Tab-separated table of C-alpha atoms and ligand atoms in Angstrom:
chain	number	residue	atom	x	y	z
A	1	MET	CA	-32.872	1.574	11.758
A	2	LYS	CA	-29.152	1.152	12.473
A	3	TYR	CA	-26.690	0.025	9.844
A	4	ASN	CA	-23.438	-1.839	10.299
A	5	ILE	CA	-20.311	-1.707	8.224
A	6	PRO	CA	-19.848	-4.715	5.875
A	7	ARG	CA	-17.837	-7.594	7.362
A	8	GLY	CA	-14.138	-7.431	6.591
A	9	THR	CA	-14.124	-3.651	6.106
A	10	PHE	CA	-13.402	-0.781	8.491
A	11	ASP	CA	-13.747	2.973	8.773
A	12	ILE	CA	-10.653	5.108	9.006
A	13	LEU	CA	-11.796	7.496	11.704
A	14	PRO	CA	-10.561	11.109	11.870
A	15	GLU	CA	-8.381	10.184	14.868
A	16	ASP	CA	-6.356	7.821	12.672
A	17	SER	CA	-6.517	9.332	9.217
A	18	TYR	CA	-3.243	11.253	9.657
A	19	LYS	CA	-1.420	7.898	9.816
A	20	TRP	CA	-2.860	6.878	6.459
A	21	GLN	CA	-2.083	10.254	4.944
A	22	PHE	CA	1.478	10.011	6.209
A	23	LEU	CA	1.992	6.546	4.678
A	24	GLN	CA	0.447	7.604	1.364
A	25	ASP	CA	2.612	10.734	1.143
A	26	SER	CA	5.719	8.888	2.254
A	27	PHE	CA	5.358	6.065	-0.301
A	28	ARG	CA	4.521	8.567	-3.041
A	29	LYS	CA	7.681	10.592	-2.341
A	30	PHE	CA	9.828	7.471	-2.101
A	31	ALA	CA	8.608	6.039	-5.421
A	32	ILE	CA	9.062	9.410	-7.148
A	33	CYS	CA	12.695	9.524	-5.983
A	34	PHE	CA	13.265	6.227	-7.791
A	35	GLY	CA	11.790	7.758	-10.963
A	36	TYR	CA	8.275	6.265	-10.777
A	37	GLN	CA	5.073	8.092	-11.715
A	38	GLU	CA	1.631	7.604	-10.244
A	39	ILE	CA	-1.093	5.817	-12.170
A	40	THR	CA	-4.699	5.576	-10.998
A	41	THR	CA	-7.102	3.058	-12.486
A	42	PRO	CA	-10.800	2.433	-11.710
A	43	ILE	CA	-11.734	0.200	-8.794
A	44	PHE	CA	-13.693	-2.075	-11.132
A	45	GLU	CA	-12.784	-3.734	-14.401
A	46	VAL	CA	-14.347	-6.414	-16.597
A	47	SER	CA	-14.080	-9.717	-14.677
A	48	GLU	CA	-12.363	-11.394	-17.596
A	49	LEU	CA	-9.284	-9.199	-17.119
A	50	PHE	CA	-8.638	-10.854	-13.764
A	51	GLU	CA	-9.637	-14.330	-14.947
A	52	ARG	CA	-7.094	-14.105	-17.767
A	53	SER	CA	-4.310	-12.624	-15.633
A	54	SER	CA	-4.560	-13.969	-12.080
A	55	GLY	CA	-5.365	-17.450	-13.403
A	56	GLU	CA	-8.679	-19.337	-13.582
A	57	SER	CA	-7.521	-21.772	-10.911
A	58	SER	CA	-6.190	-19.168	-8.453
A	59	ASP	CA	-8.070	-18.635	-5.192
A	60	VAL	CA	-8.480	-14.982	-6.093
A	61	VAL	CA	-10.517	-15.837	-9.195
A	62	GLN	CA	-12.182	-19.015	-7.922
A	63	LYS	CA	-13.334	-17.765	-4.550
A	64	GLU	CA	-12.468	-14.183	-3.810
A	65	MET	CA	-13.740	-11.884	-6.547
A	66	TYR	CA	-16.595	-9.479	-5.930
A	67	ARG	CA	-18.478	-9.828	-9.198
A	68	PHE	CA	-21.467	-7.858	-10.386
A	69	CYS	CA	-23.389	-7.203	-13.599
A	70	ASP	CA	-24.238	-3.715	-14.788
A	71	LYS	CA	-27.633	-2.804	-16.284
A	72	LYS	CA	-26.578	-4.095	-19.679
A	73	GLY	CA	-25.602	-7.474	-18.223
A	74	ARG	CA	-21.839	-6.978	-18.606
A	75	GLU	CA	-19.824	-8.726	-15.922
A	76	PHE	CA	-17.453	-6.648	-13.830
A	77	ALA	CA	-15.378	-7.269	-10.711
A	78	LEU	CA	-14.072	-5.025	-7.967
A	79	ARG	CA	-10.319	-5.174	-8.491
A	80	PRO	CA	-8.697	-7.825	-6.278
A	81	GLU	CA	-5.222	-6.476	-7.115
A	82	GLY	CA	-3.555	-3.675	-9.035
A	83	THR	CA	-1.226	-5.324	-11.557
A	84	ALA	CA	-3.775	-6.439	-14.159
A	85	PRO	CA	-5.521	-3.014	-14.226
A	86	VAL	CA	-2.171	-1.223	-14.644
A	87	VAL	CA	-1.208	-3.560	-17.477
A	88	ARG	CA	-4.638	-3.081	-19.073
A	89	SER	CA	-4.096	0.671	-18.943
A	90	TYR	CA	-0.519	0.357	-20.261
A	91	VAL	CA	-1.773	-1.580	-23.306
A	92	GLU	CA	-4.918	0.511	-23.868
A	93	ASN	CA	-3.082	3.834	-23.661
A	94	ASN	CA	-0.028	2.662	-25.648
A	95	LEU	CA	2.280	3.764	-22.854
A	96	ASP	CA	5.117	1.938	-24.616
A	97	LYS	CA	4.998	4.648	-27.299
A	98	LEU	CA	5.796	7.334	-24.719
A	99	SER	CA	8.858	5.598	-23.355
A	100	LYS	CA	10.550	2.214	-23.584
A	101	ARG	CA	10.390	1.912	-19.814
A	102	SER	CA	7.207	2.611	-17.856
A	103	LYS	CA	7.913	3.161	-14.177
A	104	LEU	CA	4.561	3.242	-12.438
A	105	PHE	CA	3.246	3.271	-8.886
A	106	TYR	CA	-0.234	3.231	-7.409
A	107	LEU	CA	-2.127	3.504	-4.166
A	108	GLY	CA	-5.685	2.410	-3.573
A	109	PRO	CA	-8.257	-0.032	-2.232
A	110	MET	CA	-8.481	-3.646	-3.439
A	111	PHE	CA	-11.245	-6.155	-2.718
A	112	ARG	CA	-11.133	-9.881	-1.980
A	113	TYR	CA	-13.943	-11.966	-0.565
A	114	ASP	CA	-11.879	-13.881	1.950
A	115	ARG	CA	-12.419	-15.010	5.546
A	116	PRO	CA	-11.628	-11.878	7.569
A	117	GLN	CA	-9.029	-12.172	10.344
A	118	ALA	CA	-6.224	-10.075	11.807
A	119	GLY	CA	-4.420	-8.521	8.846
A	120	ARG	CA	-6.873	-9.879	6.287
A	121	TYR	CA	-9.760	-7.758	5.117
A	122	ARG	CA	-12.294	-7.765	2.315
A	123	GLN	CA	-11.412	-4.217	1.401
A	124	PHE	CA	-7.732	-3.448	1.924
A	125	TYR	CA	-5.402	-0.715	0.791
A	126	GLN	CA	-2.403	-1.495	-1.391
A	127	TYR	CA	0.652	0.484	-2.408
A	128	GLY	CA	2.493	-0.914	-5.381
A	129	ILE	CA	5.059	-0.523	-8.129
A	130	GLU	CA	5.022	-1.849	-11.690
A	131	PHE	CA	8.110	-1.581	-13.860
A	132	ILE	CA	7.358	-2.428	-17.501
A	133	GLY	CA	9.863	-2.587	-20.336
A	134	SER	CA	13.062	-4.487	-19.512
A	135	ASN	CA	14.188	-7.937	-18.532
A	136	ASN	CA	17.386	-6.556	-17.019
A	137	PRO	CA	17.815	-8.206	-13.588
A	138	TYR	CA	18.871	-4.800	-12.272
A	139	TYR	CA	15.178	-3.867	-12.318
A	140	ASP	CA	14.217	-6.942	-10.289
A	141	ALA	CA	16.654	-5.694	-7.663
A	142	GLU	CA	15.422	-2.092	-7.955
A	143	VAL	CA	11.802	-3.100	-7.382
A	144	ILE	CA	12.755	-5.354	-4.461
A	145	ALA	CA	14.923	-2.546	-3.076
A	146	ILE	CA	12.051	-0.046	-3.178
A	147	SER	CA	9.790	-2.446	-1.297
A	148	MET	CA	12.399	-3.146	1.405
A	149	LEU	CA	13.993	0.280	1.751
A	150	TRP	CA	10.685	2.081	2.131
A	151	LEU	CA	9.712	-0.209	5.010
A	152	ASN	CA	13.175	0.329	6.542
A	153	SER	CA	12.764	4.086	6.157
A	154	LEU	CA	9.648	3.901	8.344
A	155	GLY	CA	11.724	2.288	11.076
A	156	LEU	CA	10.852	-1.370	10.492
A	157	ASN	CA	13.850	-3.629	10.688
A	158	LYS	CA	12.532	-7.020	11.749
A	159	LEU	CA	11.762	-7.936	8.183
A	160	ARG	CA	12.732	-10.976	6.212
A	161	LEU	CA	13.107	-10.722	2.471
A	162	GLU	CA	12.544	-14.087	0.823
A	163	ILE	CA	13.271	-14.555	-2.841
A	164	ASN	CA	12.828	-17.360	-5.312
A	165	SER	CA	12.725	-17.990	-9.015
A	166	VAL	CA	9.706	-19.744	-10.490
A	167	GLY	CA	11.460	-19.866	-13.885
A	168	CYS	CA	9.983	-19.322	-17.321
A	169	PRO	CA	6.950	-21.291	-18.619
A	170	ASP	CA	9.275	-24.016	-19.966
A	171	CYS	CA	10.861	-24.515	-16.537
A	172	ALA	CA	7.406	-24.479	-14.975
A	173	VAL	CA	6.210	-27.387	-17.151
A	174	LEU	CA	9.149	-29.531	-15.992
A	175	TYR	CA	8.666	-28.536	-12.375
A	176	ASP	CA	4.915	-29.225	-12.449
A	177	LYS	CA	5.681	-32.735	-13.752
A	178	ALA	CA	8.239	-33.293	-10.989
A	179	LEU	CA	5.719	-32.161	-8.388
A	180	GLN	CA	3.019	-34.467	-9.755
A	181	GLU	CA	5.432	-37.393	-9.651
A	182	TYR	CA	6.314	-36.575	-6.057
A	183	TYR	CA	2.727	-36.077	-4.860
A	184	ARG	CA	1.061	-38.923	-6.833
A	185	PRO	CA	1.654	-41.618	-4.148
A	186	PHE	CA	0.166	-39.270	-1.493
A	187	LEU	CA	-2.916	-38.187	-3.436
A	188	GLY	CA	-5.268	-39.775	-0.891
A	189	LYS	CA	-3.647	-37.813	1.945
A	190	LEU	CA	-4.126	-34.410	0.296
A	191	CYS	CA	-6.970	-32.082	1.261
A	192	PRO	CA	-9.833	-31.877	-1.296
A	193	ASP	CA	-8.586	-28.494	-2.610
A	194	CYS	CA	-5.100	-29.912	-3.173
A	195	GLN	CA	-6.512	-32.963	-4.954
A	196	ASN	CA	-7.927	-30.517	-7.507
A	197	ARG	CA	-4.731	-28.457	-7.560
A	198	PHE	CA	-2.764	-31.628	-8.331
A	199	ASN	CA	-4.178	-31.499	-11.869
A	200	THR	CA	-4.918	-27.816	-12.411
A	201	ASN	CA	-1.899	-26.144	-10.806
A	202	PRO	CA	0.468	-28.445	-8.889
A	203	ARG	CA	2.665	-25.568	-7.615
A	204	ARG	CA	-0.245	-24.350	-5.552
A	205	LEU	CA	0.135	-27.535	-3.462
A	206	LEU	CA	3.178	-25.898	-1.859
A	207	ASP	CA	1.055	-23.022	-0.628
A	208	CYS	CA	-1.640	-25.032	1.185
A	209	LYS	CA	-2.207	-24.218	4.859
A	210	VAL	CA	-3.749	-27.605	5.824
A	211	PRO	CA	-1.334	-29.355	8.293
A	212	SER	CA	-1.289	-32.739	6.482
A	213	CYS	CA	-0.399	-30.977	3.192
A	214	ILE	CA	2.268	-28.841	4.911
A	215	GLU	CA	3.937	-32.037	6.206
A	216	LEU	CA	4.235	-33.460	2.704
A	217	ARG	CA	5.730	-30.253	1.386
A	218	ASP	CA	9.034	-30.713	3.242
A	219	ASP	CA	10.369	-33.358	0.869
A	220	ALA	CA	8.860	-31.957	-2.328
A	221	PRO	CA	11.341	-31.150	-5.120
A	222	SER	CA	12.768	-27.632	-5.219
A	223	GLN	CA	11.823	-25.217	-7.976
A	224	LEU	CA	15.424	-24.061	-8.188
A	225	ASN	CA	16.549	-27.496	-9.435
A	226	TYR	CA	14.298	-27.131	-12.483
A	227	LEU	CA	15.543	-23.804	-13.847
A	228	ASP	CA	17.051	-23.754	-17.335
A	229	GLU	CA	20.315	-21.922	-17.870
A	230	PRO	CA	18.991	-18.445	-18.774
A	231	CYS	CA	16.597	-18.501	-15.798
A	232	GLU	CA	19.356	-19.667	-13.469
A	233	LYS	CA	21.625	-16.864	-14.727
A	234	HIS	CA	18.872	-14.282	-14.310
A	235	PHE	CA	18.293	-15.356	-10.722
A	236	GLU	CA	22.002	-15.279	-9.964
A	237	ALA	CA	22.251	-11.752	-11.378
A	238	VAL	CA	19.316	-10.567	-9.250
A	239	CYS	CA	21.063	-11.941	-6.155
A	240	ASN	CA	24.291	-10.194	-7.137
A	241	TYR	CA	22.523	-6.861	-7.566
A	242	LEU	CA	20.831	-7.250	-4.185
A	243	GLN	CA	24.196	-7.969	-2.581
A	244	ALA	CA	25.692	-4.909	-4.294
A	245	MET	CA	22.832	-2.863	-2.802
A	246	LYS	CA	23.510	-4.444	0.610
A	247	ILE	CA	19.977	-5.752	0.805
A	248	LYS	CA	19.806	-8.900	2.904
A	249	TYR	CA	17.682	-11.768	1.622
A	250	ILE	CA	17.178	-15.452	2.022
A	251	ILE	CA	16.411	-17.818	-0.814
A	252	ASN	CA	13.183	-19.678	-0.182
A	253	PRO	CA	12.432	-22.130	-3.010
A	254	ARG	CA	8.960	-22.728	-1.504
A	255	ILE	CA	7.638	-19.277	-2.360
A	256	VAL	CA	4.565	-19.724	-4.500
A	257	ARG	CA	2.712	-16.544	-5.180
A	258	GLY	CA	-1.072	-16.635	-5.074
A	259	LEU	CA	-1.455	-15.225	-8.584
A	260	ASP	CA	-0.578	-17.152	-11.734
A	261	TYR	CA	1.199	-14.536	-13.820
A	262	TYR	CA	4.667	-14.814	-12.287
A	263	THR	CA	7.805	-15.814	-14.204
A	264	ASN	CA	11.365	-15.911	-12.833
A	265	THR	CA	11.794	-13.731	-9.739
A	266	ALA	CA	9.188	-14.028	-6.984
A	267	PHE	CA	9.598	-12.456	-3.564
A	268	GLU	CA	7.890	-11.720	-0.280
A	269	ILE	CA	8.657	-9.506	2.668
A	270	VAL	CA	7.703	-11.316	5.828
A	271	TYR	CA	7.120	-9.762	9.227
A	272	GLU	CA	7.007	-12.423	11.926
A	273	GLY	CA	4.861	-10.446	14.376
A	274	LEU	CA	1.871	-10.699	12.042
A	275	GLY	CA	0.860	-14.301	12.776
A	276	ALA	CA	-0.743	-16.232	9.932
A	277	GLN	CA	-0.962	-13.186	7.633
A	278	ASN	CA	2.739	-12.436	7.835
A	279	SER	CA	3.365	-11.173	4.310
A	280	LEU	CA	3.788	-7.383	4.372
A	281	ALA	CA	4.480	-7.136	0.649
A	282	GLY	CA	5.099	-9.404	-2.296
A	283	GLY	CA	5.652	-9.438	-6.007
A	284	GLY	CA	7.742	-10.674	-8.854
A	285	ARG	CA	8.342	-10.733	-12.567
A	286	TYR	CA	5.500	-11.256	-15.013
A	287	ASN	CA	7.113	-11.378	-18.439
A	288	GLY	CA	4.138	-13.068	-20.136
A	289	LEU	CA	1.253	-11.017	-18.757
A	290	ILE	CA	1.229	-8.066	-21.118
A	291	GLU	CA	1.007	-10.268	-24.192
A	292	GLN	CA	-1.549	-12.466	-22.444
A	293	ILE	CA	-3.939	-9.551	-22.126
A	294	GLY	CA	-3.587	-8.206	-25.617
A	295	GLY	CA	-0.326	-6.224	-25.645
A	296	LYS	CA	3.081	-6.888	-27.129
A	297	SER	CA	5.552	-9.228	-25.491
A	298	VAL	CA	7.109	-6.864	-22.932
A	299	PRO	CA	8.872	-7.964	-19.743
A	300	ALA	CA	7.791	-6.483	-16.417
A	301	ILE	CA	8.195	-6.748	-12.666
A	302	GLY	CA	6.361	-5.284	-9.682
A	303	PHE	CA	5.196	-5.660	-6.123
A	304	ALA	CA	2.404	-4.581	-3.814
A	305	GLY	CA	2.063	-4.291	-0.054
A	306	GLY	CA	-0.880	-3.719	2.263
A	307	PHE	CA	-1.262	-0.721	4.573
A	308	GLU	CA	-3.310	-2.648	7.154
A	309	ARG	CA	-0.553	-5.159	7.903
A	310	LEU	CA	2.026	-2.414	7.793
A	311	LEU	CA	0.099	-0.420	10.421
A	312	ILE	CA	-0.080	-3.498	12.652
A	313	ALA	CA	3.701	-3.978	12.340
A	314	LEU	CA	4.431	-0.303	13.052
A	315	GLU	CA	2.201	-0.341	16.140
A	316	GLU	CA	3.730	-3.576	17.345
A	317	GLU	CA	7.220	-2.104	17.233
A	318	LYS	CA	5.902	1.113	18.798
A	319	ILE	CA	7.405	3.167	16.006
A	320	ASN	CA	6.555	6.837	16.100
A	321	TYR	CA	6.424	7.320	12.361
A	322	ALA	CA	3.845	10.082	12.024
A	323	GLU	CA	2.898	13.015	14.147
A	324	LYS	CA	-0.713	13.948	14.647
A	325	PRO	CA	-1.161	17.428	13.218
A	326	LYS	CA	-2.045	20.092	15.783
A	327	PRO	CA	-3.444	23.543	15.063
A	328	ASP	CA	-0.880	26.286	14.606
A	329	ALA	CA	-3.161	28.678	16.387
A	330	TYR	CA	-6.471	29.081	18.171
A	331	LEU	CA	-8.438	32.261	17.640
A	332	VAL	CA	-9.745	33.840	20.846
A	333	CYS	CA	-12.322	36.588	20.184
A	334	LEU	CA	-13.925	38.932	22.673
A	335	GLY	CA	-17.068	40.836	21.713
A	336	GLU	CA	-19.850	40.271	19.178
A	337	ASN	CA	-18.605	42.921	16.778
A	338	VAL	CA	-15.096	41.444	16.836
A	339	ARG	CA	-16.458	38.028	15.916
A	340	LEU	CA	-17.835	39.419	12.666
A	341	GLU	CA	-14.976	41.700	11.815
A	342	VAL	CA	-12.201	39.085	12.260
A	343	LEU	CA	-13.658	36.604	9.796
A	344	THR	CA	-11.771	37.832	6.726
A	345	TYR	CA	-8.509	37.761	8.728
A	346	LEU	CA	-9.330	34.225	9.938
A	347	ASN	CA	-10.015	33.062	6.374
A	348	ASP	CA	-6.774	34.680	5.180
A	349	LEU	CA	-4.762	32.803	7.815
A	350	ARG	CA	-6.256	29.520	6.621
A	351	ILE	CA	-5.777	30.387	2.943
A	352	LYS	CA	-2.104	31.002	3.751
A	353	GLY	CA	-1.840	27.448	5.057
A	354	LEU	CA	-2.014	27.920	8.810
A	355	ILE	CA	-4.176	25.455	10.702
A	356	VAL	CA	-6.361	27.715	12.815
A	357	ASP	CA	-9.038	26.493	15.188
A	358	TYR	CA	-11.993	28.683	16.143
A	359	ASP	CA	-15.263	27.949	17.923
A	360	PRO	CA	-18.012	30.594	17.727
A	361	ASP	CA	-19.974	28.699	20.417
A	362	LYS	CA	-17.392	29.492	23.091
A	363	ASN	CA	-17.917	32.984	24.530
A	364	SER	CA	-15.925	33.653	27.686
A	365	MET	CA	-12.176	34.191	27.609
A	366	LYS	CA	-11.787	31.262	30.035
A	367	ALA	CA	-13.774	28.849	27.854
A	368	GLN	CA	-11.821	29.859	24.763
A	369	PHE	CA	-8.420	29.424	26.428
A	370	LYS	CA	-9.519	26.058	27.775
A	371	ALA	CA	-10.470	25.026	24.225
A	372	ALA	CA	-7.167	26.379	22.885
A	373	ASP	CA	-5.245	24.200	25.351
A	374	ALA	CA	-7.367	21.160	24.599
A	375	SER	CA	-6.789	21.600	20.860
A	376	GLY	CA	-3.004	21.430	21.341
A	377	ALA	CA	-2.582	24.730	19.452
A	378	LYS	CA	0.870	26.271	19.712
A	379	TYR	CA	-0.360	29.884	19.685
A	380	ALA	CA	-3.437	31.827	20.685
A	381	ILE	CA	-4.414	34.826	18.586
A	382	ILE	CA	-6.339	37.112	20.909
A	383	ILE	CA	-8.501	39.904	19.528
A	384	GLY	CA	-10.762	42.239	21.520
A	385	GLU	CA	-12.464	45.573	20.718
A	386	ASP	CA	-9.265	47.495	21.386
A	387	GLU	CA	-7.124	45.329	19.072
A	388	LEU	CA	-9.796	45.485	16.367
A	389	ALA	CA	-9.899	49.283	16.502
A	390	ASN	CA	-6.084	49.392	16.122
A	391	LYS	CA	-5.934	46.591	13.547
A	392	THR	CA	-3.672	44.552	15.835
A	393	ILE	CA	-3.676	41.135	17.485
A	394	ASN	CA	-2.110	39.612	20.578
A	395	LEU	CA	-0.047	36.613	19.629
A	396	LYS	CA	0.503	34.353	22.635
A	397	ASN	CA	2.892	31.431	22.640
A	398	LEU	CA	0.934	28.854	24.632
A	399	GLN	CA	4.036	26.900	25.585
A	400	THR	CA	6.118	29.790	26.968
A	401	GLY	CA	3.270	32.150	27.891
A	402	GLU	CA	5.050	34.972	26.020
A	403	GLN	CA	2.732	37.455	24.332
A	404	ILE	CA	3.307	40.239	21.806
A	405	ARG	CA	1.029	42.756	20.115
A	406	VAL	CA	1.503	42.917	16.349
A	407	ALA	CA	-0.353	44.064	13.224
A	408	MET	CA	-3.483	42.177	12.124
A	409	ASN	CA	-1.908	40.921	8.943
A	410	ALA	CA	-2.238	37.287	7.926
A	411	GLU	CA	1.149	37.116	6.177
A	412	ASP	CA	2.899	38.700	9.147
A	413	THR	CA	1.148	36.305	11.576
A	414	LYS	CA	2.161	33.364	9.438
A	415	GLN	CA	5.814	34.438	9.339
A	416	ARG	CA	5.894	34.919	13.097
A	417	ILE	CA	4.282	31.540	13.814
A	418	ARG	CA	6.554	29.751	11.347
A	419	ALA	CA	9.616	31.469	12.830
A	420	LYS	CA	8.341	30.519	16.302
A	421	ILE	CA	8.400	34.142	17.507
B	501	HAM	P1	-0.470	-10.175	-3.205
B	501	HAM	O1	0.624	-10.968	-2.566
B	501	HAM	O2	-1.732	-10.880	-3.496
B	501	HAM	O3	0.153	-9.574	-4.537
B	501	HAM	O4	-0.789	-8.930	-2.303
B	501	HAM	C1	0.233	-8.038	-1.934
B	501	HAM	C2	0.049	-7.577	-0.491
B	501	HAM	O5	-1.271	-7.069	-0.300
B	501	HAM	C3	0.180	-8.679	0.566
B	501	HAM	O6	1.528	-8.927	0.878
B	501	HAM	C4	-0.578	-8.060	1.741
B	501	HAM	O7	0.241	-7.131	2.440
B	501	HAM	C5	-1.687	-7.297	1.044
B	501	HAM	N1	-2.944	-8.082	1.054
B	501	HAM	C6	-3.336	-9.028	0.167
B	501	HAM	N2	-4.548	-9.502	0.481
B	501	HAM	C7	-4.937	-8.840	1.596
B	501	HAM	C8	-6.108	-8.870	2.430
B	501	HAM	N3	-7.145	-9.663	2.164
B	501	HAM	N4	-6.160	-8.037	3.502
B	501	HAM	C9	-5.118	-7.204	3.795
B	501	HAM	N5	-3.999	-7.131	3.031
B	501	HAM	C10	-3.904	-7.936	1.966
B	501	HAM	C11	-0.519	-8.750	-5.400
B	501	HAM	O8	-1.558	-8.223	-5.164
B	501	HAM	C12	0.252	-8.485	-6.683
B	501	HAM	N6	-0.566	-7.612	-7.527
B	501	HAM	C13	1.601	-7.872	-6.383
B	501	HAM	C14	2.382	-7.582	-7.621
B	501	HAM	C15	2.541	-6.390	-8.228
B	501	HAM	N7	3.019	-8.469	-8.346
B	501	HAM	C16	3.560	-7.876	-9.381
B	501	HAM	N8	3.255	-6.614	-9.335
């Protein structure tokens, strides 16, 4: 019996895992420099959490959630996104009592039952930031800056930052009405999904990918003309902060995020080379969400991006962002007795943090040197009966061919290898 991986998922094979580790470490360090701390939540939550937060009429809830019941019949879902779980944890653990501002980041797999295609998977890996605790537009700019600057730091420059304001719930009511008025005469021309959206969530009409609906979108009213004064001022301030940070953006009033919790700022980072799935990262403010799922009324903003699309973009631009780790040394042993006696030294080298390759199945000197070369090791540590008797090793630099005999001492070997002696 042979088994296949589930559709829309993939294995990260050992050959590639260093790239993932690099991106995880790099994002972690970057977020920490901006004062954010890591939060890890379970990969499943009660389904209702997502229904209440993402929105009953959103595609994520309607079509894309992996739902299951446990043995007691309670309904859970694999998390389709990270914001609702972080907010659940913030409320449940009273994080507001620890500090007025919670600056959180996360890394981990998310799950959406969607039609798989390039850059769209059923299990995908997100990195994200959630800032909870202030409505100051500076934080909108800070969160947007983190999302852009990290991608720039990896070497990606062909990015387009698009920002918009979807206003507060009061603005949204006015805008929804304006959209319904505009679309009403064309109802018959809309796709069946959009005919439903017309009543349940008219803004989603702007996000439809069906060509006849896209055509109608061009003349639809702009969200930005329906902002009240405080929302307009907030948006203006965000733009000013971004300019002060020298972060380039374009205003795209057509940005509709796929999740329903957004208020005011909404943004996406687009990478053209990605085809239909061209959003590398996206996010926005969600000032109503915390109260909506049982907390106090606390403003918040965040974003998330996907590693899969990011990897595609990095490969496309041929950016050498991570180096594949190679062994520091390869241990060449000659003689049965030596093979036993060197094991504590070998373990000590590894405990001290050196990457040391060793293969007890290779016997001849020739076979072991061949393996050392193939492994890409920088040094060979050569030990025979004579060296063992004198508690020494031969340390050979495999690039220069230089060789020295030194004491068999793991700390000393480490120092020499690190100092490239
Ligand atoms: P989202 O736009 O649904 O937002 O997803 C964010 C990013 O996750 C996308 O830009 C994309 O890179 C990646 N992504 C989404 N779905 C898939 C998929 N099926 N396959 C591969 N990558 C995918 C959110 O998830 C919000 N929680 C972001 C946020 C945080 N808003 C506020 N705070």
